[in-house]
PDB file of C-alpha atoms in Angstrom:
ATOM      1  CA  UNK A 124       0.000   0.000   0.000  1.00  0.00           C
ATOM      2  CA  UNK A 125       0.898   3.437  -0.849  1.00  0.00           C
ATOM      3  CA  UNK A 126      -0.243   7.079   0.678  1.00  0.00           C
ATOM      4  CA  UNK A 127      -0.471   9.794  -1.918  1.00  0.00           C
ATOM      5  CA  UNK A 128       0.510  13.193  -0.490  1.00  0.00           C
ATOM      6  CA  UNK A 129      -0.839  16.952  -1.813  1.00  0.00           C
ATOM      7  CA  UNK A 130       1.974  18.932   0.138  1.00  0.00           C
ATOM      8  CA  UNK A 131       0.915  22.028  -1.319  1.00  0.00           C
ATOM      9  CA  UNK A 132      -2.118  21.986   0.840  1.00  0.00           C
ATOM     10  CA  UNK A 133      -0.710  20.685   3.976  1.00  0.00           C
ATOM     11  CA  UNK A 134      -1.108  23.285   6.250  1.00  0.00           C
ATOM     12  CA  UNK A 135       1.241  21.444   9.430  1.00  0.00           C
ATOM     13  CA  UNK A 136      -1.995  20.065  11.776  1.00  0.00           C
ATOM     14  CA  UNK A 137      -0.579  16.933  12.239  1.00  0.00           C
ATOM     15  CA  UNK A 138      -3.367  15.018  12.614  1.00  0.00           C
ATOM     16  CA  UNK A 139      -1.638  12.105  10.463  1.00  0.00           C
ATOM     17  CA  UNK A 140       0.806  12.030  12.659  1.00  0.00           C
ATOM     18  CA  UNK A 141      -0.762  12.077  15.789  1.00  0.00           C
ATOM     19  CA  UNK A 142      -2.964   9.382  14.355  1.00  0.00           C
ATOM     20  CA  UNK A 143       0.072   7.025  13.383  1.00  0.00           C
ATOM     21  CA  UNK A 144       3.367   8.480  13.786  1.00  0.00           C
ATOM     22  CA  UNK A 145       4.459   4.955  12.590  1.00  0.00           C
ATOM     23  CA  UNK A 146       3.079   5.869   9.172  1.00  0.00           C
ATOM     24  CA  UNK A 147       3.672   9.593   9.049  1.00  0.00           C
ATOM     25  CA  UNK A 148       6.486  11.334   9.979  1.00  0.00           C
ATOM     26  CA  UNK A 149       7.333  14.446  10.553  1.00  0.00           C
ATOM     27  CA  UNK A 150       9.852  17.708   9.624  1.00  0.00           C
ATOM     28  CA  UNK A 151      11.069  19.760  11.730  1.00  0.00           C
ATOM     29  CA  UNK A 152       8.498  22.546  11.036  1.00  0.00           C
ATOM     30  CA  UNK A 153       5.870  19.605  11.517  1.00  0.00           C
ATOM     31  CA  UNK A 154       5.136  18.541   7.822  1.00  0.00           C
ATOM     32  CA  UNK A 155       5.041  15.729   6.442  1.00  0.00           C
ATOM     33  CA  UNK A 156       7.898  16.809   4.260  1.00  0.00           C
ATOM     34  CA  UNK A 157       8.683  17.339   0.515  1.00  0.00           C
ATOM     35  CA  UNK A 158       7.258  13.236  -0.679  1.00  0.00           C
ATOM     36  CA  UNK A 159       4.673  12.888  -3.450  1.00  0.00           C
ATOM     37  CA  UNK A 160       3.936   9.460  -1.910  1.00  0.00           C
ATOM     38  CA  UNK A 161       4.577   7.151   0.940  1.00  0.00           C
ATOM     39  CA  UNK A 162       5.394   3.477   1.257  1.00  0.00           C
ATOM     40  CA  UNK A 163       3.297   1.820   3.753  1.00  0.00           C
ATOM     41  CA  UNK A 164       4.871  -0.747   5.902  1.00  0.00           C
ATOM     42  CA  UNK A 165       3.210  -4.197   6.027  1.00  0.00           C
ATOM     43  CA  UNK A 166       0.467  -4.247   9.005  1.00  0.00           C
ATOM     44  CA  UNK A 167       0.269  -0.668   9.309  1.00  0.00           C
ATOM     45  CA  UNK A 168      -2.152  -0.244   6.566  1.00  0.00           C
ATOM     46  CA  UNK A 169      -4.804   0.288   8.854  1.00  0.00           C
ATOM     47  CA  UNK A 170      -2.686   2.714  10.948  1.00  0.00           C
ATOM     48  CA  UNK A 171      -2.174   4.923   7.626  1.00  0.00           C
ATOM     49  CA  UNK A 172      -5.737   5.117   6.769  1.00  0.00           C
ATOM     50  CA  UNK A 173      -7.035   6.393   9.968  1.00  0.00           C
ATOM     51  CA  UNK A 174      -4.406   9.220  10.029  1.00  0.00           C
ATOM     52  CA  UNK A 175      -5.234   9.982   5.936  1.00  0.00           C
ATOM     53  CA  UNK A 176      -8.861  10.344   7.175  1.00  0.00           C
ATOM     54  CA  UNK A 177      -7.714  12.502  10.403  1.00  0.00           C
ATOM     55  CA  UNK A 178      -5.928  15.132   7.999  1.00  0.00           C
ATOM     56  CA  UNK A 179      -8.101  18.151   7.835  1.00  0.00           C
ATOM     57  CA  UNK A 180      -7.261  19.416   4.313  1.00  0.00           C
ATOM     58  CA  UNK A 181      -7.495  15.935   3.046  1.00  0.00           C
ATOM     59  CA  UNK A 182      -3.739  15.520   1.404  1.00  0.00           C
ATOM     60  CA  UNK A 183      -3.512  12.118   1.770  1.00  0.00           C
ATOM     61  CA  UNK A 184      -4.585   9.513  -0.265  1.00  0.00           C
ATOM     62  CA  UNK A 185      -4.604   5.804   0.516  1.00  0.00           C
ATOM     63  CA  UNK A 186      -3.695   3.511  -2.594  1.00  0.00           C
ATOM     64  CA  UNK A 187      -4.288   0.027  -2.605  1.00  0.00           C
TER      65      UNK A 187
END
């Protein structure tokens, strides 16, 4: 599984991260940093949908 990221419209809430800081790690400014997409660990799929669905501006984007 895959995460698609917007960064342009990450505005640094941190939801994700709070969510599953397994999945979603920070900068130091407390974005998600400069990735177009993430690769999901096995088992934490789960994990990185609930913090994709926590994000505010909605900039994530589960693929399966």
């Amino acid at each position: 599984m895959k995460v698609s990221v917007s960064n342009e419209f990450c505005h640094g809430h941190a939801q994700c991260h709070a969510k599953a800081p397994e999945v979603y790690a920070l900068d130091d400014e407390g974005f998600i940093g400069a990735v177009a997409q993430l690769d999901v660990p096995p088992g934490l799929e789960e994990a990185a949908r609930l913090g994709a669905a926590a994000c505010p501006e909605r900039v994530l984007s589960p693929v399966e």
